[in-house]
Coordinates of C-alpha atoms in Angstrom, one line a residue:
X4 CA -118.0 -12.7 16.3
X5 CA -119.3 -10.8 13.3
X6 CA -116.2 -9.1 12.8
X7 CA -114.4 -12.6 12.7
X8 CA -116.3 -13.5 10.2
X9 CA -115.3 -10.4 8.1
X10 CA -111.9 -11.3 8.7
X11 CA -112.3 -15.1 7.3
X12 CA -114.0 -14.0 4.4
X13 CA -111.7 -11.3 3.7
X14 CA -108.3 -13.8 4.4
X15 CA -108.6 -14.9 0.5
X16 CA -108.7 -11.4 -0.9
X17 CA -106.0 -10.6 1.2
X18 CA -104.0 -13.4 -0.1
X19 CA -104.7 -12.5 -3.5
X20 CA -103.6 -8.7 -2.9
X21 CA -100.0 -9.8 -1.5
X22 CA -99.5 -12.1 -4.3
X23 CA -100.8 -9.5 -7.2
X24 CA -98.2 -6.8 -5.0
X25 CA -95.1 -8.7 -4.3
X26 CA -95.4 -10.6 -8.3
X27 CA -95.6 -14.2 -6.7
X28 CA -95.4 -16.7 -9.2
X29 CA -94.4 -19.2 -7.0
X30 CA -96.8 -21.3 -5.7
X31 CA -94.8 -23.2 -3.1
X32 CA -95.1 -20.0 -1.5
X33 CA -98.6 -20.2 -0.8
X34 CA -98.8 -21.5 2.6
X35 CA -96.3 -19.1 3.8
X36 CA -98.5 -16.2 2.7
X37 CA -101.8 -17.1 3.8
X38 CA -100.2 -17.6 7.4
X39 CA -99.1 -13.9 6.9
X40 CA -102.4 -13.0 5.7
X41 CA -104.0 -15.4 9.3
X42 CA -101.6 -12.9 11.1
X43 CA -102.7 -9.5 9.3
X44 CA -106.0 -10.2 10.3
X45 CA -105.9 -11.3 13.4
X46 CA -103.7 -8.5 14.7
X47 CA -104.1 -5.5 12.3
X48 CA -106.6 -3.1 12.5
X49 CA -109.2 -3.5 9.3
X50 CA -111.3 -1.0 7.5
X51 CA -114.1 -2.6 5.3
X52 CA -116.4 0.3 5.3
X53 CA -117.5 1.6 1.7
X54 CA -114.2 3.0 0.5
X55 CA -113.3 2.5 -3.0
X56 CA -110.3 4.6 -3.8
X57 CA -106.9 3.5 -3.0
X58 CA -105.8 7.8 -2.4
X59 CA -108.3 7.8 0.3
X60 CA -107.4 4.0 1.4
X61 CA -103.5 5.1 1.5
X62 CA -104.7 8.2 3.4
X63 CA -106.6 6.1 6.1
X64 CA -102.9 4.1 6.3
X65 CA -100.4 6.4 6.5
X66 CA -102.5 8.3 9.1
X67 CA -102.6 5.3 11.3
X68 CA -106.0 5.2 11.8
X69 CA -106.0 1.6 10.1
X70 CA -103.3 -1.2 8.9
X71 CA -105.5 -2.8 6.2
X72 CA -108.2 -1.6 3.7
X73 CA -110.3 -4.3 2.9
X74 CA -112.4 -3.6 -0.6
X75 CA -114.9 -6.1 -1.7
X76 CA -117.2 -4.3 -4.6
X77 CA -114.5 -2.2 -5.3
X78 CA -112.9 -5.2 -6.4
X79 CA -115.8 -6.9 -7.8
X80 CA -115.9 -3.6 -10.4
X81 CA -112.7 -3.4 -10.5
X82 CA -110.5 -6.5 -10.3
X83 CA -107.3 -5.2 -11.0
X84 CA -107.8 -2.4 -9.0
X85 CA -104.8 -3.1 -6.6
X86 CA -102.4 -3.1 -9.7
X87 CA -103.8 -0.3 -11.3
X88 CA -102.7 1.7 -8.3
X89 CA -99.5 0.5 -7.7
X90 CA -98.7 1.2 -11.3
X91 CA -100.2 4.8 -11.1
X92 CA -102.9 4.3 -13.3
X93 CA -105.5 5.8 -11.1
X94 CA -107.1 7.2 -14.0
X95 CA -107.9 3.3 -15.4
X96 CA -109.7 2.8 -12.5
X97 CA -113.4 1.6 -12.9
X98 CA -114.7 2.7 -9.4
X99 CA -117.7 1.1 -7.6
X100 CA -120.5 3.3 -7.8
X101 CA -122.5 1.9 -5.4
X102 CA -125.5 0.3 -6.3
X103 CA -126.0 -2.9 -5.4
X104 CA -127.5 -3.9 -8.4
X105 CA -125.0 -6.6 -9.7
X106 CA -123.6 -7.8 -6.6
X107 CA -125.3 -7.6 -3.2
X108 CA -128.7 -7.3 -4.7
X109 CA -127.9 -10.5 -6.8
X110 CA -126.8 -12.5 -4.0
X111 CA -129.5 -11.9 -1.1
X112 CA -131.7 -13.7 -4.4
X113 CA -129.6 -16.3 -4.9
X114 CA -128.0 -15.1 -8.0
X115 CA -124.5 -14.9 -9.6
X116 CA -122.5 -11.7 -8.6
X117 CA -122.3 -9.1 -11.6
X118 CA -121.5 -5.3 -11.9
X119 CA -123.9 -2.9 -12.9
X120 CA -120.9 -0.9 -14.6
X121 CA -118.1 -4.1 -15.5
X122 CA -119.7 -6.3 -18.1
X123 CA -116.7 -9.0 -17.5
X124 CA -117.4 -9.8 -13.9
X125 CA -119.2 -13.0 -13.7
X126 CA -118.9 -13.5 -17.4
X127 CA -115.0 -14.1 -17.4
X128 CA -115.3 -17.2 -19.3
X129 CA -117.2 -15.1 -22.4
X130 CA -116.0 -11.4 -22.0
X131 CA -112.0 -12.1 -19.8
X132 CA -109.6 -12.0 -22.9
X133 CA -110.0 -9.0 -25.5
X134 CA -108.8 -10.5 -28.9
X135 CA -107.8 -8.1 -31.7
X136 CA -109.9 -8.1 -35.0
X137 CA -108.3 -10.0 -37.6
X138 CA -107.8 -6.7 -39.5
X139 CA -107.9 -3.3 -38.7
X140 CA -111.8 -1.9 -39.4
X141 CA -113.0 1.5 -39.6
X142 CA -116.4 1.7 -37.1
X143 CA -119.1 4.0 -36.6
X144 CA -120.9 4.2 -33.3
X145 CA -123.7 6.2 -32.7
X146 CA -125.0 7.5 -29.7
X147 CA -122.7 8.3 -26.8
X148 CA -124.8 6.7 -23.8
X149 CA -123.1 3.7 -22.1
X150 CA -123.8 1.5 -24.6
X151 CA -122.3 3.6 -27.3
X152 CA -119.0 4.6 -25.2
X153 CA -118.7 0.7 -24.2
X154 CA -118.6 0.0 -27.4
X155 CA -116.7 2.6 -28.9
X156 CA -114.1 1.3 -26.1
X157 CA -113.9 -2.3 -26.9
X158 CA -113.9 -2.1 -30.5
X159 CA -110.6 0.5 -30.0
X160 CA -109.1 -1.8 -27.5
X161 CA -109.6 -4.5 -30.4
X162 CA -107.7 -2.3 -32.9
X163 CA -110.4 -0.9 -34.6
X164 CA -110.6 2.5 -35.8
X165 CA -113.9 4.4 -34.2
X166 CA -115.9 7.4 -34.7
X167 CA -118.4 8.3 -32.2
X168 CA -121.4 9.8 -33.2
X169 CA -123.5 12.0 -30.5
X170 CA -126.4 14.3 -30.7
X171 CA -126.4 15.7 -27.0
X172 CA -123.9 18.0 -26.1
X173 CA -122.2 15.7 -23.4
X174 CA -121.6 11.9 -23.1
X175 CA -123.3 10.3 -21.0
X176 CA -127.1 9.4 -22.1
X177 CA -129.9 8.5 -19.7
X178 CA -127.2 7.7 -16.9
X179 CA -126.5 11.3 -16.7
X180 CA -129.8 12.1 -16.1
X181 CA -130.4 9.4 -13.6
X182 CA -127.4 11.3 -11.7
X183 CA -129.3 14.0 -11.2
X184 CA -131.5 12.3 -8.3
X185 CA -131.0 12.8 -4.9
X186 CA -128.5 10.1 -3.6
X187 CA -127.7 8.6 -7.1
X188 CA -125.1 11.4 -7.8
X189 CA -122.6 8.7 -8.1
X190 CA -123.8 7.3 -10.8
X191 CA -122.2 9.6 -12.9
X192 CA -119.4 7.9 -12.4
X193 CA -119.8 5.2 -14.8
X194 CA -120.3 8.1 -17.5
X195 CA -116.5 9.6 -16.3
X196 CA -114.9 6.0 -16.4
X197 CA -116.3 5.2 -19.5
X198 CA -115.5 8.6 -21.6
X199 CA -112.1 8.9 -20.4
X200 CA -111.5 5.8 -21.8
X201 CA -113.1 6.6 -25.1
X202 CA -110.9 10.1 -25.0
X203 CA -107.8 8.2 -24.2
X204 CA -107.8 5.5 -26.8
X205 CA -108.1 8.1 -29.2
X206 CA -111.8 7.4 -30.2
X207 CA -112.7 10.2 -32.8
X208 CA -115.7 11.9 -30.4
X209 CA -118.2 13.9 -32.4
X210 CA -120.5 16.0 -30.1
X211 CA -124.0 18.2 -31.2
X212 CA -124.1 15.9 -34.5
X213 CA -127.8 14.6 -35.2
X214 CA -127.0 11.1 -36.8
X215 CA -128.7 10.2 -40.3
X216 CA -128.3 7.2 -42.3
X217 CA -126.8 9.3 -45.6
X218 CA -124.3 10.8 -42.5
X219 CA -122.9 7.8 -41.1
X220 CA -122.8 6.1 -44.8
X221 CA -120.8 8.7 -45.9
X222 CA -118.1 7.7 -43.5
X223 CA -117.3 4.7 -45.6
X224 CA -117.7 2.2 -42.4
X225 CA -117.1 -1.1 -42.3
X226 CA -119.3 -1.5 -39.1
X227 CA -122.0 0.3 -37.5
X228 CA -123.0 0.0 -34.3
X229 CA -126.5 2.0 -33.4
X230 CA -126.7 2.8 -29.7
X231 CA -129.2 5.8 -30.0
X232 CA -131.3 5.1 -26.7
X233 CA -134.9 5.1 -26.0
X234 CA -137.7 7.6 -25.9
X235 CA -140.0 8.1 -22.9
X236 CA -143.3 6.4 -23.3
X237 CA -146.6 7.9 -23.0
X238 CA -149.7 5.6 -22.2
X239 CA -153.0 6.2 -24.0
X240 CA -154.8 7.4 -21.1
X241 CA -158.0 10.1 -21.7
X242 CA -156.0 13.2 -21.1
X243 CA -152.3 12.3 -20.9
X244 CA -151.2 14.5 -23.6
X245 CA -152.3 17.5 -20.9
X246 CA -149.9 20.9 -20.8
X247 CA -149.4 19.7 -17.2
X248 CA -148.9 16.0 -17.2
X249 CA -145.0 15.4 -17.9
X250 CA -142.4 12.6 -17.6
X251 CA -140.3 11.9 -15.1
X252 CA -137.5 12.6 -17.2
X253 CA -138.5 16.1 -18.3
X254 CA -138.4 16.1 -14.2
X255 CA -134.7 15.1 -13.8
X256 CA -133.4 17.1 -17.0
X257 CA -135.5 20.2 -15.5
X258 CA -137.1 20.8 -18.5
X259 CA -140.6 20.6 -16.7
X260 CA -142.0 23.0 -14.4
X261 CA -144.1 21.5 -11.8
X262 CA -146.6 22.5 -9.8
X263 CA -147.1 22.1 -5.8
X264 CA -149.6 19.2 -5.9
X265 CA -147.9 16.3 -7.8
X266 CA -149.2 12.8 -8.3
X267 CA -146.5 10.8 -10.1
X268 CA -147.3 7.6 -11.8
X269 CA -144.8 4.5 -11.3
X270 CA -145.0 1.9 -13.9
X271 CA -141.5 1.2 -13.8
X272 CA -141.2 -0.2 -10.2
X273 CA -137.5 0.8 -10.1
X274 CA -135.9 3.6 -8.5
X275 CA -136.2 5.5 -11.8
X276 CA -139.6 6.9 -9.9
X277 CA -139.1 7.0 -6.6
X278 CA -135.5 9.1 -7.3
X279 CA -137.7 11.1 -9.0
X280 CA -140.4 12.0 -6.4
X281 CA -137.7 12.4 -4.0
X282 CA -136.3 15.2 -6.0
X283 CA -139.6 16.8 -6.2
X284 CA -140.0 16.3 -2.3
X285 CA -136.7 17.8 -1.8
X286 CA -137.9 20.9 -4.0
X287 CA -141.0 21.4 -1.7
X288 CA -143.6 19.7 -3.2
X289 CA -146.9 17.1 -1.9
X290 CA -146.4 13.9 -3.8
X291 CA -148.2 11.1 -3.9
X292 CA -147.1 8.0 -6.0
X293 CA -149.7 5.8 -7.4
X294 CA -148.8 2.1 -8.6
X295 CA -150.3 -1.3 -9.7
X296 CA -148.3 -3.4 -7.8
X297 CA -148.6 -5.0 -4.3
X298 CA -146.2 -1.9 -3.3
X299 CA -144.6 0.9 -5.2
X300 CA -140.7 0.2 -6.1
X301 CA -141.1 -3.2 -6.2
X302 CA -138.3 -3.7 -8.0
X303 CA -135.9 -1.7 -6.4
X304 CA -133.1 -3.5 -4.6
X305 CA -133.1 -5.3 -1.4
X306 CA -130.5 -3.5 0.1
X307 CA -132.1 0.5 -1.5
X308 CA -135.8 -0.2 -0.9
X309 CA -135.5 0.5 2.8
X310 CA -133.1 3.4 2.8
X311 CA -135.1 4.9 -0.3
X312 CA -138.1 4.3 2.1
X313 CA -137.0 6.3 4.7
X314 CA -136.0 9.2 3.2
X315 CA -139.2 9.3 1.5
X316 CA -141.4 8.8 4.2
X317 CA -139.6 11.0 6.3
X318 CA -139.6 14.4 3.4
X319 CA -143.4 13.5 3.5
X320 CA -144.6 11.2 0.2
X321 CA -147.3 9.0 -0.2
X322 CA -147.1 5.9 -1.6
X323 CA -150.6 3.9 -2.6
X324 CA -149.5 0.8 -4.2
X325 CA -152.7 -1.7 -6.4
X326 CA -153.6 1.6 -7.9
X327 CA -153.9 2.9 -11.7
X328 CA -154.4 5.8 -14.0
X329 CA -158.0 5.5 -15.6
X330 CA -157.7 9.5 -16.4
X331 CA -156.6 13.2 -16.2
X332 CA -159.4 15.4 -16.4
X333 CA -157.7 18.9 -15.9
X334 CA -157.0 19.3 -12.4
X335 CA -158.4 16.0 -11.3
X336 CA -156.5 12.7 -11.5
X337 CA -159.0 9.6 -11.8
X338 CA -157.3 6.2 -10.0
X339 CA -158.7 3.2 -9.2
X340 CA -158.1 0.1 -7.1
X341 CA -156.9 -2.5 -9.6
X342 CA -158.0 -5.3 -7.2
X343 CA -162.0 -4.0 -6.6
X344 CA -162.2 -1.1 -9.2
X345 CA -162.6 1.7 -6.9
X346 CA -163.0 4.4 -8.5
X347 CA -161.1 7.7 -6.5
X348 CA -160.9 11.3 -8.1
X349 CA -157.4 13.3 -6.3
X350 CA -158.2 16.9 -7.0
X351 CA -156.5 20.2 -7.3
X352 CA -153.6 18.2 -8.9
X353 CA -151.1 20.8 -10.7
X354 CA -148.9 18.5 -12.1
X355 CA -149.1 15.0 -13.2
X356 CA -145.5 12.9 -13.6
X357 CA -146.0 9.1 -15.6
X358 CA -142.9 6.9 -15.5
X359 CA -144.4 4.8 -18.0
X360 CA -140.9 3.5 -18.9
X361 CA -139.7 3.7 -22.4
X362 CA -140.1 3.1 -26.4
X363 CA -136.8 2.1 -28.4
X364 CA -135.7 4.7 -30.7
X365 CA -134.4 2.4 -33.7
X366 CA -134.9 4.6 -36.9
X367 CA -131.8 5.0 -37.6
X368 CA -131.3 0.6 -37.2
X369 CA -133.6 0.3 -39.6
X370 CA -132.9 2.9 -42.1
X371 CA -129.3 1.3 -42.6
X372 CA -130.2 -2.3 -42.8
X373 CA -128.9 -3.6 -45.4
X374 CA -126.3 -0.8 -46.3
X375 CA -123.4 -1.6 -44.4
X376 CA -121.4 -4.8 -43.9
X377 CA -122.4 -5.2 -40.6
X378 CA -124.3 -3.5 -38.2
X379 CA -125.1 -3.8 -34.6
X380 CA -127.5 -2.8 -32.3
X381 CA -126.9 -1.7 -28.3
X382 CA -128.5 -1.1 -25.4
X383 CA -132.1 0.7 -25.2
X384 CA -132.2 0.8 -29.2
X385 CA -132.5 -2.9 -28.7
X386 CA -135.1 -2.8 -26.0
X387 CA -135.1 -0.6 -23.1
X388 CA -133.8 -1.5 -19.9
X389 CA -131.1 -1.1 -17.3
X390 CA -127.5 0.3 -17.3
X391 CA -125.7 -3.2 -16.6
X392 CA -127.7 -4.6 -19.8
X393 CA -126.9 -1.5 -22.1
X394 CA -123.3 -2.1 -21.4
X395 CA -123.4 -5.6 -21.8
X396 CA -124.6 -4.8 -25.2
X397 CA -122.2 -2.7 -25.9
X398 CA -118.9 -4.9 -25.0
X399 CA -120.8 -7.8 -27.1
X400 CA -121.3 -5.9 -30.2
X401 CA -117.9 -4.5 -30.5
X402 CA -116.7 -7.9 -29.9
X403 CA -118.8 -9.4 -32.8
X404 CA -116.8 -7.4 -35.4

């Protein structure tokens, strides 16, 4: 029965896929193909397990251990996917990463389907048709995160002439070091999509360059757009600014050196945290993640909190949700019961991680207000939050030029 019901809600898709292959215009034709497409299902053999690259769907075919591939968030980051392919453009491909965010996530709440990673999807009516600018502009974006390389990408693809400022030594921002965490390795992904494009539309990429307003001014722009990211926050608790009380960013980049005994603060609720406790779990280390609310990641996704769950329960963490920082006093982490104020002191702590989320690092913004025709602002510089939002950003800024 279930697997009848994949095949009915997969008969449109395959309709579509027929009609994108064979260039059907006509649509008299209709009826005859979605009889073909009753037939297909009813008699071919169907894959819809997580694949998401046509090689390894065309792999799967020719080896005759399936007739159809059936791809539903592939498609959903990806809509002309299927074309893509059959043209060769593997390359152009925006691949589902994965995470749920956008589309299964959205819809077990009762929400429209997005894409964490294609800005477009559920906003055809707003972001479907690129129009050129009216004339050709010269365009400085700075900061190559995902908001800076969307927006380096759509103002190109609008005819604009872009430079693309970036302190780091790599594209790729915050996502980069989200990758880093166990099971979120794909991730990366959006980063490789996104700077190939950049690199392919010719996008003038400036790497290792600290912007500063006299720098970018000096490029005679007609438009800036400032994506420079956010900076980790650090809340004013009594001994936060300790040698041994780090964020979980320093964690991910590696830059921190932790000790054996870990208590990692979560006032994020995402799985910005929980990743990171898993890679310190994974490294050997007790962890014990403290949070205010009813339970800790309560904002992760329906369809990760359980998996994520399991792997960290079964490395060894644990989780006290309704529970804040009051203090670090050396070696000894003072929490408390947010509900009754219980006070409880967790000793011989060697390392303390707060995910305290993050500050907007908008200097530059503000220092060129004012001095340029127009200027944007993207992503975290905005106001921190996730990837999907940052490359929303991005796509609307270089569309407002």
């Amino acid at each position: 029965m279930l697997g009848q019901y994949i095949c009915a809600a997969l008969l449109p898709m395959v309709v579509v896929v027929v009609l994108d292959a064979l260039r059907v215009t006509d649509i008299r034709l209709m009826p005859v193909l979605v009889l073909a497409a009753v037939f297909v299902v009813a008699l071919g053999a169907w894959q819809t397990r997580r694949i998401v690259d046509p090689l390894h769907a065309g792999r799967l075919v020719a080896a005759g251990d399936v007739d159809v591939v059936g791809m539903t968030r592939a498609l959903i980051a990806d809509p002309d996917l299927p074309r893509k392919a059959h043209e060769g453009r593997l390359d152009d491909i925006r691949t589902c990463v994965g995470a749920n965010e956008g589309c299964i996530d959205r819809i077990y709440q009762g929400k429209p389907v997005t894409c964490v990673q294609n800005p477009t999807t559920g906003r055809e009516g707003e972001l479907a048709d690129v129009r050129p600018v009216a004339a050709a502009k010269k365009v400085v974006v700075v900061g190559g995160g995902v908001a800076g390389l969307e927006a380096a990408r759509m103002a190109t693809l609008r005819g604009c002439r872009v430079v693309l400022l970036e302190k780091a030594a790599e594209l790729g921002g915050q996502v980069l070091v989200a990758a880093r965490a166990p099971a979120r390795a794909e991730y990366a992904g959006i980063v490789r999509f996104l700077a190939a494009q950049v690199r392919k539309l010719g996008v003038d990429v400036r790497l290792g360059v600290e912007a500063t307003a006299p720098l970018v001014l000096a490029e005679r722009p007609d438009a800036v757009i400032v994506a420079t990211g956010s900076h980790a926050y650090i809340p004013p608790v009594p001994g936060s600014d300790g040698k041994h009380v780090v964020t979980d960013r320093d964690v991910l980049t590696g830059e921190a050196k932790v000790g054996a005994n870990v208590v990692l603060v979560d006032d994020v609720h995402t799985e910005e945290a929980l990743s990171t406790a898993e890679l310190l779990l994974d490294q050997g280390k007790r962890v014990e993640v403290i949070s205010p609310l009813f339970y800790v990641g309560q904002d992760v996704g329906v369809t990760s909190i359980a998996p994520l769950y399991g792997r960290l329960y079964t490395k060894g963490v644990v989780l006290t949700p309704s529970t804040e920082l009051r203090a670090v006093e050396g070696s000894t982490v003072v929490v408390a019961n947010v509900y009754s104020g219980a006070v409880r002191r967790i000793e011989a702590v060697d390392t303390v991680v707060l995910a305290a989320g993050s500050r907007s690092t908008d200097a530059l913004y503000r220092a060129l207000k004012g001095h340029v025709a127009e200027l944007h602002a993207a992503g975290d510089c905005v106001a921190p939050r996730g990837v999907h939002q940052a490359i929303l950003d991005g796509t609307r800024a270089a569309r407002a030029i």
